Coordinates of C-alpha atoms in Angstrom, one line a residue:
Chain A
X1 CA -29.7 11.2 -12.1
X2 CA -26.6 9.9 -10.3
X3 CA -23.3 10.9 -11.8
X4 CA -21.4 8.1 -13.5
X5 CA -18.6 6.4 -11.4
X6 CA -15.9 8.5 -13.2
X7 CA -17.8 11.7 -12.9
X8 CA -18.2 11.3 -9.2
X9 CA -14.6 10.2 -8.7
X10 CA -13.3 13.3 -10.4
X11 CA -16.1 15.8 -9.5
X12 CA -16.3 16.4 -13.2
X13 CA -19.6 15.7 -15.1
X14 CA -17.5 15.2 -18.3
X15 CA -15.2 12.5 -16.8
X16 CA -15.7 9.1 -18.4
X17 CA -14.0 5.7 -18.6
X18 CA -14.3 3.6 -21.7
X19 CA -13.2 0.4 -19.8
X20 CA -15.1 -0.5 -16.7
X21 CA -16.2 -3.6 -14.9
X22 CA -17.8 -4.6 -11.6
X23 CA -14.4 -4.8 -9.7
X24 CA -13.3 -1.3 -10.9
X25 CA -16.8 0.0 -10.1
X26 CA -16.4 -1.2 -6.5
X27 CA -13.1 0.6 -6.4
X28 CA -14.3 3.8 -7.9
X29 CA -17.2 4.0 -5.5
X30 CA -14.8 4.1 -2.5
X31 CA -15.6 6.5 0.3
X32 CA -14.5 6.7 3.9
X33 CA -17.1 5.3 6.4
X34 CA -16.9 6.8 9.9
X35 CA -20.5 6.0 11.1
X36 CA -21.4 2.3 11.5
X37 CA -24.5 0.3 12.2
X38 CA -24.6 -2.1 15.1
X39 CA -24.1 -5.4 13.1
X40 CA -20.9 -7.3 14.1
X41 CA -18.4 -8.2 11.5
X42 CA -18.4 -12.0 11.5
X43 CA -15.4 -14.3 11.9
X44 CA -16.1 -15.5 8.3
X45 CA -16.0 -12.0 7.0
X46 CA -12.9 -11.3 8.8
X47 CA -11.2 -14.4 7.5
X48 CA -12.1 -13.3 3.9
X49 CA -10.6 -9.8 4.5
X50 CA -7.4 -11.4 5.8
X51 CA -7.1 -13.9 3.0
X52 CA -7.6 -11.0 0.5
X53 CA -4.9 -9.1 2.3
X54 CA -2.5 -12.0 2.2
X55 CA -3.1 -12.4 -1.5
X56 CA -1.6 -9.0 -2.2
X57 CA 2.0 -9.0 -3.6
X58 CA 4.8 -8.9 -1.1
X59 CA 8.5 -8.2 -1.7
X60 CA 10.4 -11.5 -2.1
X61 CA 7.5 -13.2 -0.3
X62 CA 8.7 -11.7 3.0
X63 CA 5.2 -11.1 4.2
X64 CA 6.5 -8.5 6.7
X65 CA 3.2 -7.6 8.3
X66 CA 0.7 -8.8 10.9
X67 CA -2.8 -7.5 11.9
X68 CA -4.4 -7.4 15.3
X69 CA -8.2 -7.6 15.2
X70 CA -9.7 -5.6 18.1
X71 CA -13.3 -6.1 19.0
X72 CA -13.1 -5.5 22.8
X73 CA -15.0 -2.2 23.4
X74 CA -12.7 -1.1 26.2
X75 CA -9.6 -1.7 24.1
X76 CA -11.2 0.2 21.2
X77 CA -11.9 3.1 23.5
X78 CA -8.3 3.1 24.7
X79 CA -7.0 3.0 21.1
X80 CA -9.4 5.8 20.2
X81 CA -7.9 7.9 23.0
X82 CA -4.4 7.2 21.6
X83 CA -5.4 8.1 18.0
X84 CA -6.6 11.7 18.3
X85 CA -9.8 10.8 20.2
X86 CA -11.5 9.7 17.0
X87 CA -14.8 8.3 18.3
X88 CA -15.5 6.1 15.4
X89 CA -12.7 3.8 16.6
X90 CA -14.7 3.1 19.7
X91 CA -17.9 2.8 17.7
X92 CA -16.9 0.5 14.9
X93 CA -17.6 -3.1 15.7
X94 CA -14.1 -4.1 14.4
X95 CA -10.8 -2.2 14.5
X96 CA -7.9 -3.7 12.6
X97 CA -4.4 -2.5 13.6
X98 CA -2.0 -3.3 10.7
X99 CA 1.5 -4.0 11.9
X100 CA 4.6 -3.4 9.9
X101 CA 6.3 -6.5 11.2
X102 CA 10.1 -7.1 10.9
X103 CA 9.9 -8.9 14.2
X104 CA 8.8 -12.3 12.7
X105 CA 12.0 -12.3 10.6
X106 CA 14.1 -11.3 13.5
X107 CA 12.7 -14.1 15.6
X108 CA 13.0 -16.8 12.9
X109 CA 16.6 -15.8 12.3
X110 CA 17.3 -15.9 16.0
X111 CA 15.9 -19.5 16.2
X112 CA 18.1 -20.4 13.2
X113 CA 21.2 -18.7 14.8
X114 CA 21.4 -16.5 11.6
X115 CA 21.8 -12.7 11.1
X116 CA 19.2 -10.6 9.3
X117 CA 21.0 -7.2 9.6
X118 CA 19.1 -5.8 6.6
X119 CA 16.2 -5.4 9.0
X120 CA 17.9 -2.3 10.5
X121 CA 17.9 -0.2 7.3
X122 CA 15.3 2.3 6.1
X123 CA 14.8 0.3 2.9
X124 CA 13.5 -2.7 5.0
X125 CA 11.3 -0.4 7.2
X126 CA 9.8 0.9 3.9
X127 CA 9.2 -2.6 2.7
X128 CA 7.4 -3.3 5.9
X129 CA 5.1 -0.3 5.4
X130 CA 4.6 -0.8 1.7
X131 CA 3.7 -4.5 2.0
X132 CA 1.4 -3.7 4.9
X133 CA -0.3 -1.1 2.8
X134 CA -0.7 -3.4 -0.2
X135 CA -2.3 -6.0 2.0
X136 CA -4.6 -3.6 3.8
X137 CA -5.8 -2.1 0.6
X138 CA -6.9 -5.5 -0.6
X139 CA -8.8 -5.8 2.7
X140 CA -10.5 -2.5 2.0
X141 CA -11.6 -3.5 -1.4
X142 CA -12.8 -7.0 -0.2
X143 CA -14.7 -5.2 2.6
X144 CA -16.4 -2.9 0.1
X145 CA -17.4 -5.9 -2.1
X146 CA -19.0 -7.5 1.0
X147 CA -21.0 -4.4 1.8
X148 CA -18.7 -3.3 4.7
X149 CA -17.4 0.3 5.1
X150 CA -13.9 1.2 6.2
X151 CA -11.7 4.1 7.1
X152 CA -7.9 4.2 7.6
X153 CA -6.5 5.7 10.8
X154 CA -3.1 7.2 10.4
X155 CA -3.4 8.7 13.9
X156 CA -2.4 5.3 15.3
X157 CA 1.1 6.6 14.6
X158 CA 0.6 9.6 17.0
X159 CA 1.6 7.5 20.0
X160 CA 3.2 4.3 18.7
X161 CA 4.8 3.2 21.9
X162 CA 1.5 3.3 23.9
X163 CA -0.2 1.5 21.0
X164 CA 2.6 -1.1 21.1
X165 CA 2.1 -1.6 24.9
X166 CA -1.8 -1.8 24.5
X167 CA -1.4 -4.5 21.8
X168 CA 1.6 -6.2 23.4
X169 CA 3.6 -5.7 20.1
X170 CA 7.1 -7.3 20.2
X171 CA 10.3 -5.6 19.2
X172 CA 10.9 -4.8 15.5
X173 CA 7.1 -4.3 14.9
X174 CA 5.0 -1.1 14.9
X175 CA 1.4 -0.1 14.1
X176 CA 1.5 1.2 10.6
X177 CA -2.2 2.3 10.5
X178 CA -5.6 1.4 11.8
X179 CA -8.7 0.4 9.9
X180 CA -12.2 0.7 11.3
X181 CA -14.6 -1.8 9.8
X182 CA -18.3 -2.1 10.0
X183 CA -21.6 -1.8 8.2
X184 CA -22.1 1.7 6.9
X185 CA -24.7 3.7 8.7
X186 CA -26.9 5.1 5.8
X187 CA -27.5 8.3 7.8
X188 CA -23.9 9.3 7.5
X189 CA -23.5 12.5 5.3
X190 CA -20.6 11.6 3.1
X191 CA -19.9 11.0 -0.5
X192 CA -17.2 10.0 -3.0
X193 CA -14.5 12.6 -2.6
X194 CA -13.3 14.0 -5.9
X195 CA -9.6 13.4 -6.7
X196 CA -7.1 15.3 -8.8
X197 CA -7.7 15.2 -12.5
X198 CA -6.0 12.1 -14.0
X199 CA -3.7 14.4 -16.0
X200 CA -2.3 15.8 -12.7
X201 CA -0.9 12.5 -11.5
X202 CA -0.3 10.4 -14.7
X203 CA 2.8 11.3 -16.7
X204 CA 3.7 9.8 -20.1
X205 CA 7.3 8.6 -20.4
X206 CA 8.8 11.4 -18.2
X207 CA 7.5 13.6 -15.3
X208 CA 6.2 17.0 -16.5
X209 CA 5.6 19.1 -13.4
X210 CA 4.3 22.2 -15.3
X211 CA 1.8 20.2 -17.4
X212 CA 0.6 18.2 -14.4
X213 CA 0.3 21.1 -11.9
X214 CA -1.7 23.1 -14.5
X215 CA -4.6 20.9 -13.6
X216 CA -4.6 21.9 -9.9
X217 CA -6.7 25.1 -10.2
X218 CA -9.7 23.3 -11.6
X219 CA -9.4 20.7 -8.9
X220 CA -9.3 23.5 -6.2
X221 CA -12.6 24.7 -7.6
X222 CA -14.1 21.2 -7.6
X223 CA -13.0 20.5 -4.1
X224 CA -14.3 23.8 -2.9
X225 CA -17.7 22.9 -4.3
X226 CA -17.6 19.4 -2.8
X227 CA -16.6 20.8 0.7
X228 CA -19.3 23.4 0.5
X229 CA -21.9 20.6 0.2
X230 CA -20.8 19.5 3.7
X231 CA -20.5 23.0 5.2
X232 CA -16.7 23.0 5.0
X233 CA -14.5 25.7 3.6
X234 CA -11.2 25.8 1.8
X235 CA -9.8 24.5 -1.4
X236 CA -7.3 21.6 -1.9
X237 CA -4.2 23.8 -1.9
X238 CA -5.1 25.4 1.4
X239 CA -5.8 22.1 3.0
X240 CA -2.6 20.5 1.9
X241 CA -0.6 23.5 3.2
X242 CA -2.4 23.4 6.5
X243 CA -1.8 19.7 6.9
X244 CA 1.9 19.9 6.0
X245 CA 2.7 23.2 7.6
X246 CA 5.3 21.9 10.0
X247 CA 6.0 19.8 13.1
X248 CA 3.1 21.6 14.9
X249 CA 0.7 20.1 12.3
X250 CA 1.9 16.5 12.8
X251 CA 0.2 15.5 16.1
X252 CA 3.5 14.1 17.5
X253 CA 4.5 12.3 14.4
X254 CA 7.5 14.6 13.9
X255 CA 9.1 12.3 16.5
X256 CA 8.3 9.0 14.6
X257 CA 11.9 8.5 13.5
X258 CA 13.2 8.4 17.1
X259 CA 10.2 6.3 18.2
X260 CA 10.7 3.7 15.5
X261 CA 14.3 3.4 16.6
X262 CA 13.2 2.6 20.1
X263 CA 10.7 0.0 18.8
X264 CA 13.5 -1.8 17.0
X265 CA 13.2 -0.2 13.6
X266 CA 16.2 2.0 13.4
X267 CA 15.8 2.7 9.7
X268 CA 19.4 3.6 9.2
Chain B
X1 CA -9.7 -31.1 -9.8
X2 CA -8.4 -27.5 -9.2
X3 CA -7.9 -26.6 -5.5
X4 CA -10.4 -24.1 -4.1
X5 CA -9.2 -20.5 -4.1
X6 CA -8.4 -20.6 -0.3
X7 CA -6.6 -24.0 -0.7
X8 CA -4.3 -22.6 -3.5
X9 CA -3.7 -19.4 -1.5
X10 CA -2.6 -21.3 1.6
X11 CA -1.1 -24.4 -0.1
X12 CA -3.4 -26.3 2.2
X13 CA -6.1 -28.6 0.8
X14 CA -8.2 -28.0 4.0
X15 CA -8.2 -24.2 3.9
X16 CA -11.6 -22.8 3.2
X17 CA -13.5 -19.5 3.4
X18 CA -17.2 -19.4 4.2
X19 CA -17.5 -15.9 2.7
X20 CA -16.4 -15.4 -0.9
X21 CA -17.5 -13.4 -3.9
X22 CA -16.2 -12.5 -7.3
X23 CA -14.1 -9.6 -6.1
X24 CA -12.3 -11.6 -3.4
X25 CA -11.9 -14.4 -5.9
X26 CA -10.0 -12.1 -8.2
X27 CA -7.8 -11.1 -5.2
X28 CA -7.2 -14.6 -4.0
X29 CA -6.1 -15.7 -7.5
X30 CA -3.3 -13.2 -7.6
X31 CA 0.1 -14.3 -9.0
X32 CA 3.0 -12.4 -10.2
X33 CA 3.2 -12.3 -14.1
X34 CA 6.7 -11.9 -15.6
X35 CA 6.0 -13.3 -19.1
X36 CA 3.7 -11.2 -21.4
X37 CA 2.0 -11.6 -24.7
X38 CA 2.5 -9.0 -27.4
X39 CA -0.8 -7.2 -27.0
X40 CA -0.5 -3.5 -26.0
X41 CA -2.2 -2.2 -22.9
X42 CA -4.7 0.4 -24.4
X43 CA -5.0 4.0 -23.2
X44 CA -8.5 3.1 -22.1
X45 CA -7.3 0.3 -19.9
X46 CA -4.5 2.5 -18.5
X47 CA -7.1 5.2 -17.7
X48 CA -9.2 2.6 -15.8
X49 CA -6.1 1.5 -13.8
X50 CA -5.2 5.0 -12.8
X51 CA -8.8 5.8 -11.9
X52 CA -8.9 2.8 -9.7
X53 CA -5.5 3.8 -8.2
X54 CA -6.9 7.3 -7.4
X55 CA -9.9 5.8 -5.8
X56 CA -7.8 4.3 -3.0
X57 CA -7.9 6.0 0.4
X58 CA -5.2 8.8 0.9
X59 CA -4.1 10.4 4.2
X60 CA -5.9 13.7 4.6
X61 CA -6.6 13.6 0.8
X62 CA -3.0 14.6 0.2
X63 CA -2.7 12.3 -2.9
X64 CA 1.1 12.3 -2.5
X65 CA 1.9 10.1 -5.5
X66 CA 2.3 10.3 -9.2
X67 CA 2.9 7.6 -11.8
X68 CA 4.9 7.6 -15.0
X69 CA 3.7 5.3 -17.8
X70 CA 6.6 4.0 -19.8
X71 CA 5.9 2.3 -23.2
X72 CA 9.0 3.4 -25.1
X73 CA 11.0 0.2 -25.6
X74 CA 14.4 2.0 -25.2
X75 CA 13.4 3.6 -22.0
X76 CA 12.1 0.3 -20.7
X77 CA 15.4 -1.3 -21.6
X78 CA 17.3 1.4 -19.7
X79 CA 15.0 1.0 -16.7
X80 CA 15.5 -2.8 -16.8
X81 CA 19.3 -2.2 -16.7
X82 CA 18.8 0.0 -13.6
X83 CA 16.6 -2.5 -11.9
X84 CA 18.7 -5.6 -11.5
X85 CA 18.6 -6.4 -15.3
X86 CA 15.1 -7.9 -15.0
X87 CA 14.3 -8.5 -18.6
X88 CA 10.5 -8.6 -18.2
X89 CA 10.7 -4.8 -17.7
X90 CA 12.0 -4.5 -21.3
X91 CA 9.5 -7.1 -22.5
X92 CA 6.3 -5.9 -20.8
X93 CA 4.3 -3.6 -23.1
X94 CA 3.7 -1.1 -20.2
X95 CA 5.9 -0.3 -17.2
X96 CA 4.4 2.0 -14.6
X97 CA 6.8 3.7 -12.2
X98 CA 5.0 4.7 -9.1
X99 CA 6.3 7.9 -7.6
X100 CA 6.1 8.9 -3.9
X101 CA 5.5 12.5 -4.6
X102 CA 6.0 15.2 -2.0
X103 CA 7.1 17.5 -4.7
X104 CA 3.6 18.5 -5.7
X105 CA 2.9 19.8 -2.2
X106 CA 6.3 21.6 -2.1
X107 CA 5.5 23.3 -5.4
X108 CA 2.0 24.4 -4.6
X109 CA 3.2 25.7 -1.2
X110 CA 6.0 27.7 -3.0
X111 CA 3.4 29.2 -5.4
X112 CA 1.4 30.2 -2.4
X113 CA 4.4 31.6 -0.5
X114 CA 3.7 29.1 2.3
X115 CA 5.8 26.6 4.3
X116 CA 5.2 22.9 4.3
X117 CA 8.1 21.8 6.6
X118 CA 6.3 18.6 7.6
X119 CA 7.5 17.3 4.2
X120 CA 11.0 16.8 5.7
X121 CA 10.0 14.2 8.3
X122 CA 10.1 10.5 8.1
X123 CA 6.4 10.4 8.9
X124 CA 5.7 12.3 5.6
X125 CA 8.0 10.1 3.6
X126 CA 6.1 7.1 5.0
X127 CA 2.8 8.7 4.0
X128 CA 4.2 9.1 0.5
X129 CA 5.1 5.4 0.2
X130 CA 2.0 4.1 2.0
X131 CA -0.4 6.1 -0.1
X132 CA 1.5 5.2 -3.3
X133 CA 1.1 1.5 -2.3
X134 CA -2.6 1.8 -1.6
X135 CA -3.0 3.3 -5.0
X136 CA -0.9 0.9 -6.8
X137 CA -2.6 -2.1 -5.2
X138 CA -5.9 -0.9 -6.5
X139 CA -4.3 -0.8 -10.0
X140 CA -3.1 -4.3 -9.5
X141 CA -6.5 -5.6 -8.7
X142 CA -8.2 -3.6 -11.5
X143 CA -5.6 -5.0 -13.9
X144 CA -6.4 -8.6 -12.8
X145 CA -10.1 -8.0 -13.2
X146 CA -9.4 -6.8 -16.8
X147 CA -7.4 -9.9 -17.6
X148 CA -4.0 -8.1 -17.3
X149 CA -1.1 -9.5 -15.4
X150 CA 1.3 -7.5 -13.3
X151 CA 4.5 -7.8 -11.1
X152 CA 5.9 -5.2 -8.7
X153 CA 9.6 -4.2 -9.1
X154 CA 11.2 -3.1 -5.9
X155 CA 14.6 -3.1 -7.6
X156 CA 13.6 0.3 -9.0
X157 CA 14.9 1.4 -5.6
X158 CA 18.4 0.0 -6.4
X159 CA 19.6 3.1 -8.2
X160 CA 17.0 5.8 -7.5
X161 CA 19.1 8.8 -8.7
X162 CA 19.6 7.3 -12.1
X163 CA 15.9 6.4 -12.3
X164 CA 15.0 10.0 -11.3
X165 CA 17.3 11.3 -14.1
X166 CA 15.7 8.9 -16.7
X167 CA 12.2 10.0 -15.7
X168 CA 13.1 13.6 -15.1
X169 CA 11.7 13.4 -11.6
X170 CA 11.7 16.7 -9.8
X171 CA 13.0 17.3 -6.2
X172 CA 11.0 15.8 -3.3
X173 CA 9.9 12.8 -5.4
X174 CA 11.3 9.3 -5.8
X175 CA 10.4 6.0 -7.5
X176 CA 8.7 3.9 -4.9
X177 CA 8.4 0.7 -7.1
X178 CA 7.7 -0.3 -10.6
X179 CA 4.8 -2.3 -12.0
X180 CA 5.1 -4.3 -15.2
X181 CA 1.7 -4.7 -16.9
X182 CA 0.6 -6.8 -19.8
X183 CA -1.4 -9.8 -21.1
X184 CA -0.2 -12.9 -19.2
X185 CA 1.7 -15.4 -21.5
X186 CA -0.1 -18.7 -20.9
X187 CA 3.2 -20.5 -21.4
X188 CA 4.6 -19.0 -18.1
X189 CA 5.3 -21.6 -15.5
X190 CA 4.0 -20.0 -12.4
X191 CA 1.1 -20.4 -9.9
X192 CA -0.5 -18.9 -6.9
X193 CA 2.2 -18.8 -4.3
X194 CA 1.1 -20.1 -0.9
X195 CA 1.1 -17.6 2.0
X196 CA 1.6 -18.1 5.7
X197 CA -1.3 -19.7 7.5
X198 CA -3.8 -17.0 8.5
X199 CA -3.1 -17.8 12.2
X200 CA 0.5 -16.7 11.7
X201 CA -0.4 -13.2 10.8
X202 CA -3.8 -12.5 12.4
X203 CA -3.8 -11.8 16.2
X204 CA -6.9 -11.4 18.3
X205 CA -6.9 -8.5 20.6
X206 CA -3.2 -8.6 21.3
X207 CA -0.1 -9.8 19.5
X208 CA 0.9 -13.4 20.5
X209 CA 4.3 -14.1 18.9
X210 CA 4.6 -17.7 20.2
X211 CA 1.2 -18.8 19.0
X212 CA 1.7 -17.1 15.6
X213 CA 5.2 -18.4 15.0
X214 CA 4.1 -21.9 15.8
X215 CA 2.5 -21.9 12.4
X216 CA 5.8 -21.3 10.5
X217 CA 7.1 -24.9 10.4
X218 CA 4.0 -26.2 8.5
X219 CA 4.4 -23.3 6.1
X220 CA 8.1 -24.0 5.6
X221 CA 6.9 -27.5 4.5
X222 CA 4.3 -26.1 2.1
X223 CA 6.6 -23.7 0.5
X224 CA 9.3 -26.3 0.1
X225 CA 6.7 -28.4 -1.8
X226 CA 5.6 -25.4 -3.9
X227 CA 9.2 -24.5 -4.7
X228 CA 10.0 -28.1 -5.7
X229 CA 7.3 -28.0 -8.4
X230 CA 9.4 -25.2 -10.1
X231 CA 12.8 -26.9 -9.5
X232 CA 13.6 -24.6 -6.7
X233 CA 15.0 -25.5 -3.2
X234 CA 14.7 -24.0 0.2
X235 CA 12.0 -23.3 2.7
X236 CA 10.6 -20.0 3.7
X237 CA 12.8 -19.5 6.7
X238 CA 15.9 -20.0 4.6
X239 CA 14.8 -17.6 2.0
X240 CA 13.8 -14.9 4.4
X241 CA 17.2 -15.1 6.1
X242 CA 19.1 -15.1 2.7
X243 CA 17.1 -12.0 1.6
X244 CA 17.6 -10.1 4.8
X245 CA 21.1 -11.3 5.6
X246 CA 22.7 -7.8 5.7
X247 CA 23.7 -4.9 3.5
X248 CA 25.3 -7.2 1.0
X249 CA 22.0 -8.7 0.3
X250 CA 20.3 -5.4 -0.5
X251 CA 21.5 -4.5 -4.0
X252 CA 22.6 -1.0 -3.0
X253 CA 19.4 -0.2 -1.1
X254 CA 21.3 -0.1 2.1
X255 CA 22.2 3.5 1.0
X256 CA 18.5 4.5 0.4
X257 CA 18.4 6.7 3.4
X258 CA 21.2 9.0 2.1
X259 CA 19.9 8.8 -1.4
X260 CA 16.4 9.9 -0.4
X261 CA 18.0 12.9 1.4
X262 CA 19.7 14.0 -1.8
X263 CA 16.4 13.6 -3.7
X264 CA 14.7 16.0 -1.3
X265 CA 13.2 13.5 1.1
X266 CA 15.4 13.9 4.2
X267 CA 13.1 11.8 6.4
X268 CA 14.3 13.4 9.6

């Protein structure tokens, strides 16, 4: 018997939700898809994903993002090479590069002869990334509801200047993350990855670190069991430490602050 | 006759989508809700929102976010005072404060006697905000599917240190944004806000600023017409410029970089 959506999400046979509907069910069933079938993503599907993305909230209606839809196989191969050689980028029929875009505001202000100096501050860079993420997540859920699989690619931030050159990005814009999109290959060995117990992330009225962190050991056990199913070793704690060890674990992204400055996002 | 979902979303009677389903329909119908009915958001509903949030993708499964659920009316009033006196924060039955949380990783590394120096870099701060946003947007869509209304509150970043004190946030964490949640008051005068034409944000293969920006004038007209329905003046261009004019238009958030440093997110 399949586990319930909540049991799969938490890797906990006792986990349950008393409120559930078809939309939340689509969300709970999320998994990353890195193997794709040959079917193209149609223009009509792409339009639905982008309309969903544009329907996400955006700070003061600034809409500070753009997206580049890459289908050209050579360009996808070049982007894969720039993003840690992840071959699924070259294999997915559609690769969306989501752009934190403060350039549109800069350009419209220039046309109006006005200043938009707030663009130079870290706060506005953050709005760019946040609003891009809100939009992209709507596209992810829309894709899942249409039977399409996706996976985010943070490695597009490994070499942002070369990505900017490849996509002809103007000043004051940068690739926030990629999203590979396609029909899931049913042969892929992958499943819903368990998350931290809800008690580890949800605080009531005030943050209680001791109470929350007390739920990490059981999660370490659940993730060890999950990883073992795919021949992988290590618990969550070990993997977080390995990932955040230091600049040497960041694939060049320790230089992102300087790179963003050169791209016109000084983030002061 | 009501406009189609796409026509309302774009403020364009001719806009249409050839692919559409119930999930995308929920997304397209998004509007900000700032007036709420008296009904409480139940614990079961809250659990569903958080499970949806946890189901969003997260970079390397880091899960670098937490959320504080605030129902206490006094605390909501104090948070409203810290967030530009927006009264709907005091009036919503539930206010979720979404936390970009690099503290959990710092704490688990400390317990293991390990280093996680990557936490200090802007890249990791961005991962914190991005993953918090992906999660929160899932909660927004889940809420809408359950008949609940929401609105994001970026003004929670106006005075982050006082918010941190109110919520007892530990080091290496910060309030990314708030989210007011409740039953929409049917008396509220508000509607789906038109977004930029899809051609203004979606680029094919490479970014084309001239082609994209050519769609801004018609959007300025559509937003002027939309605003006029609510007694508001000004087109999109004017509003973007006013919002991004300079540090004086940022309600204190021009100091966010220094503040984040003090909160343990140096973003180097």
